[in-house]
Coordinates of N, CA and C and ligand atoms in Angstrom, one line a residue:
M1 N 106.3 98.5 87.7 CA 106.5 99.3 89.1 C 105.0 100.4 88.3
G2 N 104.5 100.4 89.1 CA 103.3 101.2 88.9 C 103.9 102.7 89.5
P3 N 102.8 103.5 89.7 CA 103.1 105.2 89.9 C 103.6 105.3 90.8
R4 N 104.5 106.6 90.9 CA 105.6 106.6 92.1 C 105.2 107.8 92.8
V5 N 105.1 107.4 94.3 CA 105.7 108.4 95.3 C 106.3 109.0 96.0
D6 N 106.8 110.3 95.9 CA 108.2 111.1 97.0 C 107.5 110.8 98.6
F7 N 108.5 110.0 98.8 CA 108.5 109.9 100.2 C 109.9 111.2 101.5
Y8 N 109.3 111.8 102.2 CA 110.1 113.1 102.5 C 110.4 112.6 104.0
T9 N 111.4 112.2 104.4 CA 112.2 111.6 106.2 C 113.3 111.5 105.9
S10 N 114.2 111.8 107.0 CA 115.5 111.1 106.8 C 115.8 110.0 107.7
N11 N 114.9 109.1 107.8 CA 115.0 108.0 108.6 C 114.7 106.9 107.6
P12 N 115.8 106.1 107.4 CA 115.9 105.1 106.2 C 114.8 104.1 106.9
G13 N 114.7 103.2 108.1 CA 113.8 102.9 108.9 C 112.4 102.5 107.6
K14 N 112.0 104.1 107.6 CA 110.3 104.5 107.5 C 110.5 104.2 105.9
V15 N 111.5 104.4 105.3 CA 111.5 104.5 104.0 C 111.4 102.4 103.7
R16 N 111.9 101.4 104.2 CA 112.2 100.5 104.2 C 110.8 100.1 104.2
E17 N 110.3 100.0 105.2 CA 109.0 99.9 105.9 C 107.8 100.3 105.4
L18 N 107.6 101.9 104.5 CA 106.6 102.0 103.5 C 106.8 100.9 102.1
Q19 N 108.0 100.8 101.6 CA 108.6 100.7 100.7 C 107.9 99.0 100.3
A20 N 108.1 98.5 101.5 CA 108.0 96.6 101.7 C 106.5 96.8 101.6
V21 N 105.5 97.6 102.5 CA 104.2 97.3 102.2 C 103.7 98.0 100.6
L22 N 104.1 98.8 100.3 CA 103.2 100.0 98.9 C 103.8 99.1 97.7
A23 N 104.7 98.1 97.7 CA 105.5 98.1 96.5 C 104.8 97.0 96.3
P24 N 104.4 95.8 97.0 CA 103.3 95.1 96.3 C 102.4 94.9 96.2
M25 N 101.6 96.3 96.7 CA 100.5 97.0 96.1 C 100.1 98.0 94.7
G26 N 101.5 97.9 94.4 CA 101.8 98.3 93.3 C 102.6 100.1 92.4
Y27 N 103.0 100.5 93.9 CA 103.3 102.0 94.2 C 104.9 101.8 94.6
A28 N 105.9 102.8 93.6 CA 107.2 102.9 94.0 C 107.2 103.7 95.1
V29 N 107.7 103.3 96.2 CA 108.4 105.3 97.5 C 109.6 105.2 96.4
R30 N 109.7 106.3 96.3 CA 111.0 107.0 96.1 C 111.9 107.8 97.4
W31 N 112.6 107.7 97.7 CA 113.4 108.5 99.1 C 114.1 109.9 99.0
R32 N 113.3 110.5 99.5 CA 113.3 112.5 99.5 C 114.1 112.7 100.6
K33 N 115.6 112.3 100.8 CA 116.4 112.6 101.8 C 116.2 113.6 102.7
E34 N 115.1 114.0 103.3 CA 115.3 115.6 103.7 C 114.5 115.4 104.8
E35 N 114.8 116.1 106.3 CA 113.4 116.4 106.9 C 112.9 117.3 107.0
L36 N 111.4 117.9 106.8 CA 110.6 118.5 106.5 C 110.5 119.5 107.9
T37 N 110.6 120.9 108.2 CA 110.1 121.3 109.2 C 109.4 120.8 110.6
E38 N 108.9 120.9 111.2 CA 108.0 120.4 112.4 C 107.3 121.2 113.6
P39 N 106.4 121.3 113.0 CA 106.2 122.5 114.3 C 105.9 121.7 115.5
Q40 N 105.5 122.7 116.6 CA 105.8 122.6 118.1 C 104.7 122.5 118.2
A41 N 104.0 120.9 117.9 CA 102.7 120.6 117.8 C 102.3 119.7 118.6
D42 N 100.5 119.5 119.6 CA 100.4 118.1 120.4 C 99.9 117.1 119.6
T43 N 99.7 117.0 118.1 CA 99.4 115.6 118.1 C 100.0 115.3 116.7
L44 N 100.2 114.2 116.3 CA 100.8 113.7 115.2 C 100.5 114.3 114.1
E45 N 98.7 113.9 113.9 CA 98.2 114.9 112.6 C 98.3 115.8 112.3
K46 N 98.4 116.8 113.5 CA 98.8 118.6 113.4 C 100.4 118.3 112.6
V47 N 101.3 117.7 113.4 CA 102.6 117.5 112.4 C 102.8 117.1 111.1
A48 N 102.0 116.5 110.9 CA 102.0 115.4 109.2 C 101.6 116.7 108.3
A49 N 100.3 116.9 108.8 CA 99.4 118.4 107.9 C 100.6 119.6 107.7
F50 N 101.0 120.0 108.2 CA 102.3 121.0 108.7 C 103.2 120.5 107.8
K51 N 103.8 119.3 107.9 CA 104.6 118.8 106.8 C 104.2 118.6 105.7
L52 N 103.1 118.3 105.6 CA 102.7 118.1 103.8 C 102.6 119.4 102.7
L53 N 102.3 120.5 104.1 CA 101.8 121.8 103.6 C 103.5 122.2 103.2
N54 N 104.7 122.2 103.8 CA 105.5 122.8 103.4 C 106.2 122.0 102.3
V55 N 106.0 120.7 101.7 CA 106.6 120.0 100.6 C 106.1 121.1 99.6
P56 N 107.2 121.2 98.4 CA 107.1 122.3 97.5 C 106.5 121.4 96.7
D57 N 105.5 122.7 96.2 CA 104.4 122.6 95.1 C 104.8 121.4 93.8
S58 N 105.9 121.2 93.6 CA 106.3 121.0 92.1 C 106.4 119.2 93.0
V59 N 106.7 119.3 94.2 CA 107.1 117.6 94.3 C 105.4 116.7 94.4
V60 N 105.4 116.5 93.7 CA 103.9 115.7 93.8 C 103.6 114.2 93.0
P61 N 103.2 113.6 93.1 CA 102.6 113.1 94.7 C 103.5 112.7 95.8
V62 N 103.0 113.0 96.9 CA 104.2 113.1 98.2 C 103.5 112.3 99.1
I63 N 104.8 111.9 99.9 CA 104.0 111.2 101.5 C 105.4 111.6 102.5
V64 N 104.0 112.1 103.5 CA 105.3 112.4 104.5 C 105.0 111.1 105.8
E65 N 105.2 111.4 107.5 CA 104.4 110.4 108.1 C 105.5 110.8 109.2
D66 N 104.6 111.3 110.2 CA 105.1 111.4 112.1 C 104.7 109.9 112.3
S67 N 105.1 109.7 113.6 CA 105.3 109.0 114.1 C 105.8 108.9 116.0
G68 N 105.4 108.2 116.9 CA 106.2 108.3 118.4 C 105.0 107.2 119.3
L69 N 105.9 107.3 120.1 CA 105.1 106.2 121.2 C 105.0 106.7 122.2
F70 N 104.0 106.0 122.9 CA 102.9 106.7 124.0 C 103.0 105.9 124.9
I71 N 103.4 106.2 126.3 CA 103.7 105.4 127.4 C 102.2 106.2 128.2
R72 N 101.6 105.2 128.2 CA 100.5 105.4 129.5 C 100.8 106.0 130.7
S73 N 101.7 105.4 131.3 CA 101.8 105.6 132.7 C 102.3 107.3 132.7
L74 N 102.9 107.9 131.6 CA 103.6 109.0 131.4 C 103.0 109.5 130.9
G75 N 101.7 109.7 130.9 CA 101.1 110.2 130.4 C 100.6 110.6 129.1
G76 N 101.3 108.6 128.0 CA 101.7 109.4 126.7 C 102.7 109.9 126.0
F77 N 104.0 110.4 127.2 CA 104.8 110.6 126.7 C 105.6 109.7 126.6
P78 N 106.4 109.7 125.6 CA 107.3 111.0 124.6 C 106.6 111.4 123.7
G79 N 105.5 110.5 122.9 CA 104.3 111.1 121.8 C 104.9 111.7 120.8
V80 N 104.4 113.5 120.6 CA 105.4 113.9 119.8 C 106.6 114.5 120.1
Y81 N 106.8 114.2 120.8 CA 108.4 114.3 121.3 C 109.5 113.3 121.4
S82 N 108.7 112.0 120.8 CA 109.6 110.8 120.6 C 111.2 110.7 119.8
A83 N 111.3 111.7 119.5 CA 112.6 111.4 118.4 C 113.4 112.4 119.2
Y84 N 113.0 113.7 119.6 CA 113.9 114.5 120.8 C 114.2 113.8 122.2
V85 N 113.1 112.7 122.6 CA 113.5 112.0 124.0 C 114.6 111.1 123.6
L86 N 114.2 110.2 122.6 CA 115.7 109.0 122.1 C 116.3 109.9 121.8
R87 N 117.3 111.2 121.2 CA 118.1 111.8 121.0 C 118.7 112.2 122.4
T88 N 117.9 112.6 123.1 CA 118.4 112.9 124.6 C 118.9 111.9 125.3
L89 N 117.4 111.3 125.7 CA 117.9 110.6 127.2 C 118.2 108.7 126.4
G90 N 118.1 108.6 125.2 CA 118.6 107.6 125.0 C 117.7 106.3 125.4
L91 N 117.2 105.2 124.9 CA 116.4 104.4 125.5 C 116.9 103.8 126.8
P92 N 118.3 103.4 127.5 CA 118.0 103.1 129.0 C 117.9 104.1 129.6
G93 N 117.4 105.8 129.2 CA 116.7 106.7 129.6 C 115.7 106.4 129.9
V94 N 114.6 106.0 129.2 CA 113.3 105.9 128.9 C 113.1 104.8 130.1
L95 N 114.0 103.6 129.8 CA 113.8 102.6 130.6 C 113.2 102.7 132.2
R96 N 114.5 103.8 132.6 CA 114.2 104.3 133.7 C 113.1 104.7 134.2
L97 N 112.9 105.3 133.4 CA 111.5 106.5 133.4 C 109.7 105.7 133.2
V98 N 109.8 104.3 133.1 CA 109.3 103.7 133.2 C 109.3 103.0 134.3
R99 N 108.5 103.1 135.6 CA 108.7 102.3 136.8 C 107.2 102.2 137.2
G100 N 106.7 101.4 138.0 CA 105.5 100.3 138.2 C 105.3 99.6 137.2
P101 N 104.1 99.2 137.7 CA 103.5 97.8 137.3 C 102.5 98.0 135.5
D102 N 102.2 99.4 135.4 CA 101.9 99.5 134.6 C 103.0 100.0 133.0
R103 N 103.1 98.8 132.0 CA 104.4 99.3 131.4 C 103.4 99.5 130.0
T104 N 102.5 99.7 129.7 CA 101.6 99.2 128.6 C 102.0 100.7 127.7
A105 N 101.7 100.4 126.4 CA 102.2 102.3 125.7 C 101.7 101.2 124.3
E106 N 101.5 102.4 123.3 CA 100.9 101.5 122.0 C 102.2 103.1 120.8
F107 N 102.6 102.2 119.8 CA 103.0 103.3 118.5 C 101.9 103.9 117.9
R108 N 101.8 105.1 117.6 CA 100.8 105.7 116.4 C 101.9 106.4 115.6
A109 N 101.5 106.1 114.4 CA 101.9 106.6 112.9 C 100.5 107.1 112.6
V110 N 101.0 108.4 111.6 CA 100.3 109.0 111.0 C 100.8 109.3 109.4
V111 N 100.3 108.8 108.8 CA 101.0 108.8 107.0 C 100.3 109.9 106.5
G112 N 100.9 111.2 106.3 CA 100.1 112.0 105.2 C 100.8 112.1 103.2
Y113 N 99.6 112.6 102.8 CA 99.3 112.1 101.0 C 99.1 113.3 100.4
R114 N 99.8 113.9 99.2 CA 99.2 114.9 99.2 C 99.6 114.2 97.4
A115 N 98.9 114.9 96.7 CA 98.6 115.2 95.4 C 97.7 116.2 94.4
G116 N 98.2 117.2 94.0 CA 97.7 118.1 93.3 C 96.9 118.9 94.9
G117 N 95.5 119.2 94.6 CA 94.9 119.6 95.9 C 94.2 118.9 96.9
V118 N 94.5 117.2 97.0 CA 94.5 116.8 97.6 C 94.9 115.9 98.3
T119 N 94.7 116.2 99.9 CA 95.6 115.7 100.9 C 94.9 115.3 101.6
H120 N 95.3 114.0 102.2 CA 95.1 113.0 103.1 C 95.8 112.6 104.1
L121 N 95.2 112.3 105.4 CA 95.7 111.3 106.5 C 95.2 110.3 106.9
F122 N 96.8 108.8 107.1 CA 96.1 107.8 107.3 C 96.7 107.4 108.7
S123 N 96.1 106.8 109.9 CA 96.7 107.1 110.9 C 96.5 105.3 111.3
G124 N 97.6 104.8 112.1 CA 97.8 103.3 112.3 C 98.0 103.6 113.9
R125 N 97.9 102.3 114.7 CA 98.4 102.4 115.5 C 98.9 100.7 116.4
V126 N 99.3 100.6 117.4 CA 99.4 98.9 117.7 C 100.0 99.5 119.2
R127 N 99.1 98.4 119.5 CA 99.0 98.2 121.4 C 100.0 97.3 121.9
G128 N 100.7 97.5 123.0 CA 101.9 97.0 123.6 C 102.2 97.2 124.8
S129 N 103.5 97.0 125.3 CA 104.3 97.4 126.0 C 105.9 97.7 126.1
I130 N 106.2 98.6 127.6 CA 107.3 98.7 127.2 C 108.6 97.4 128.0
A131 N 109.4 96.8 127.6 CA 110.4 95.6 127.5 C 111.0 96.5 129.1
H132 N 111.6 95.6 130.1 CA 111.9 95.5 130.9 C 114.0 95.9 130.3
R133 N 114.1 95.7 128.8 CA 115.7 96.0 129.2 C 115.2 95.8 127.3
S134 N 116.3 96.3 127.0 CA 116.3 96.3 125.3 C 116.3 94.9 124.7
R135 N 115.9 94.3 123.4 CA 116.3 93.1 122.9 C 116.1 93.4 121.5
G136 N 117.1 92.7 120.8 CA 116.7 93.0 119.4 C 117.8 94.1 118.9
K137 N 117.9 93.9 117.6 CA 119.0 94.5 116.8 C 118.2 95.2 115.4
N138 N 116.7 94.2 115.0 CA 115.9 94.8 113.8 C 115.5 96.3 114.1
G139 N 114.7 96.5 113.0 CA 114.1 98.0 113.1 C 114.7 99.1 113.1
F140 N 114.3 100.2 114.1 CA 115.0 101.2 114.6 C 114.2 101.6 115.6
G141 N 115.4 103.3 116.7 CA 114.5 103.8 117.4 C 114.1 103.1 118.5
Y142 N 112.4 103.0 118.8 CA 112.3 102.3 120.5 C 111.9 100.4 120.0
D143 N 112.1 100.3 118.8 CA 111.7 98.7 118.6 C 112.5 97.6 119.9
P144 N 113.6 98.5 120.3 CA 114.1 97.4 121.0 C 113.4 97.2 122.4
I145 N 112.7 98.2 122.5 CA 111.9 98.1 124.0 C 110.1 97.9 124.1
F146 N 110.1 97.8 122.3 CA 108.6 97.9 122.4 C 108.1 96.2 121.9
I147 N 107.3 95.9 122.9 CA 106.2 94.5 123.0 C 105.1 94.7 122.3
P148 N 104.4 94.1 121.2 CA 103.5 94.1 120.4 C 102.6 92.8 121.2
E149 N 101.1 93.8 121.7 CA 100.6 93.2 122.6 C 100.1 91.4 122.2
G150 N 99.9 90.4 122.6 CA 99.5 89.0 122.1 C 101.2 88.4 121.6
H151 N 102.6 89.5 121.9 CA 103.8 88.6 121.6 C 104.7 88.7 122.6
Q152 N 105.4 88.2 122.7 CA 106.5 88.1 123.6 C 107.9 88.3 122.8
R153 N 108.3 88.8 121.6 CA 109.3 89.2 120.9 C 109.2 90.9 121.3
T154 N 110.0 91.8 121.4 CA 110.3 92.7 121.0 C 109.5 93.0 119.8
T155 N 110.2 94.3 118.9 CA 109.7 95.1 117.5 C 111.3 94.6 116.9
G156 N 112.2 94.5 117.5 CA 113.1 94.8 117.4 C 114.2 93.4 117.2
E157 N 113.5 92.4 117.9 CA 113.8 90.7 117.6 C 112.5 90.5 116.6
M158 N 111.7 91.3 116.0 CA 111.0 90.5 114.7 C 112.0 91.0 113.4
T159 N 111.1 90.0 112.4 CA 111.5 90.4 111.0 C 111.2 91.2 110.7
P160 N 111.6 92.0 109.9 CA 110.7 93.0 109.2 C 109.5 92.9 108.7
E161 N 109.0 91.4 107.7 CA 108.0 91.1 107.3 C 106.7 91.2 108.8
E162 N 107.2 90.2 110.2 CA 106.5 90.4 110.6 C 106.3 91.7 111.4
K163 N 107.4 92.9 111.4 CA 106.9 94.0 112.2 C 105.8 94.6 111.5
N164 N 105.7 94.6 110.0 CA 104.8 95.1 109.1 C 103.8 94.6 109.0
R165 N 103.8 93.6 109.2 CA 101.9 93.2 109.3 C 101.4 93.7 110.7
L166 N 102.2 94.1 111.9 CA 101.7 94.4 113.2 C 101.4 95.8 113.3
S167 N 102.4 96.8 112.5 CA 102.8 97.8 113.1 C 102.3 99.0 112.8
H168 N 102.1 100.3 113.8 CA 101.5 101.5 113.4 C 101.8 101.4 111.8
R169 N 102.9 101.8 111.3 CA 103.2 102.5 110.3 C 102.8 101.6 109.2
G170 N 102.4 99.8 109.0 CA 102.3 99.1 108.7 C 100.5 99.0 108.7
I171 N 99.7 99.3 108.8 CA 98.6 99.6 109.3 C 98.2 101.0 108.5
A172 N 98.9 101.9 109.0 CA 98.7 103.3 108.1 C 98.7 103.5 107.0
A173 N 100.3 102.5 106.5 CA 100.7 102.5 105.0 C 99.8 101.5 103.9
R174 N 98.7 100.4 104.7 CA 98.1 99.9 103.9 C 97.0 100.4 103.5
K175 N 96.8 101.3 104.7 CA 95.2 102.5 104.4 C 95.4 103.2 103.9
L176 N 96.6 103.7 103.3 CA 97.7 104.7 102.3 C 96.8 103.9 100.5
G177 N 97.6 102.5 100.8 CA 97.8 101.9 99.1 C 96.8 101.6 98.9
R178 N 95.2 101.1 100.0 CA 93.7 100.8 99.1 C 93.4 102.0 99.2
W179 N 93.5 103.3 99.6 CA 93.0 104.5 99.3 C 93.2 104.9 97.5
L180 N 95.0 104.9 97.6 CA 95.3 104.8 96.2 C 94.8 103.9 95.1
A181 N 94.7 103.0 95.6 CA 93.7 101.7 94.6 C 92.5 102.2 94.4
R182 N 91.7 103.1 95.3 CA 90.1 103.5 95.1 C 90.1 105.0 94.1
H183 N 91.7 105.7 94.2 CA 91.5 106.6 93.6 C 92.5 106.7 92.2
P184 N 92.7 105.7 91.1 CA 93.6 105.7 90.5 C 93.7 106.9 89.9
A185 N 92.6 108.1 89.6 CA 92.8 108.7 88.8 C 93.2 110.4 89.5
S186 N 93.5 110.1 90.8 CA 93.9 111.4 91.6 C 94.7 112.1 90.7
P187 N 94.5 113.7 90.9 CA 95.3 114.8 89.8 C 96.7 114.7 90.4
D188 N 97.2 114.6 90.4 CA 99.1 115.3 90.0 C 100.0 116.3 89.7
Ligands
IMP201 P1 109.5 111.3 114.0 O1 108.3 110.6 113.3 O2 110.6 111.5 113.0 O3 108.8 112.5 114.6 O4 109.9 110.6 114.8 C1 109.3 109.7 115.8 C2 110.5 108.8 116.7 O5 109.5 107.6 117.4 C3 111.3 108.5 116.5 O6 112.7 108.4 117.4 C4 111.4 107.1 115.9 O7 112.8 106.5 116.4 C5 110.5 106.6 116.6 N1 109.7 105.6 116.0 C6 108.6 105.9 115.6 N2 108.1 104.8 115.2 C7 108.8 103.9 115.4 C8 109.3 102.6 114.9 O8 108.7 101.6 114.2 N3 110.1 102.2 115.5 C9 110.5 102.6 116.7 N4 110.9 103.8 116.8 C10 109.9 103.7 116.0

């Protein structure tokens, strides 16, 4: 296995997905099971950049990630508040909020990487829609209610490989992997 990168998150699902993308690209992702302080910020980029700044200097290279579900008819809500809304309303509560014909939504992820003085953000998004009811036990979080564009099944009904091929996180992680391959001598 090639170089190691430490990933700070409390979410094991995110770790599995990043490992599945980055291991074949030659990078070992090691789970640091800690949630870094999140600021009250209005974009995923600001949250990820803040988290990167708060990683102890001794831990490099390092990955952080921030993601969320943006529902168009709700003006992009829950967005940066996705984790809080899932904890408080749960999936049934979110489904009750989505009325009317427009059920379009997108998942977005920002993966942040820091090594030495170098920091980079990589983003990914996937368009789709909100299902009428929860379906599927795979993945985590909002997966049972999100149907990617061009598909009939929710990401909760997809295999991890299928989800990673199309997901916001898969896209962002592949961008990171390709960037790392082009910068093998990044200082750490
Ligand atoms: P945070 O990035 O830890 O602030 O939280 C993101 C929120 O969005 C959590 O509630 C996650 O469960 C949810 N979320 C992010 N990515 C996904 C995904 O790939 N599938 C389902 N839910 C997700």
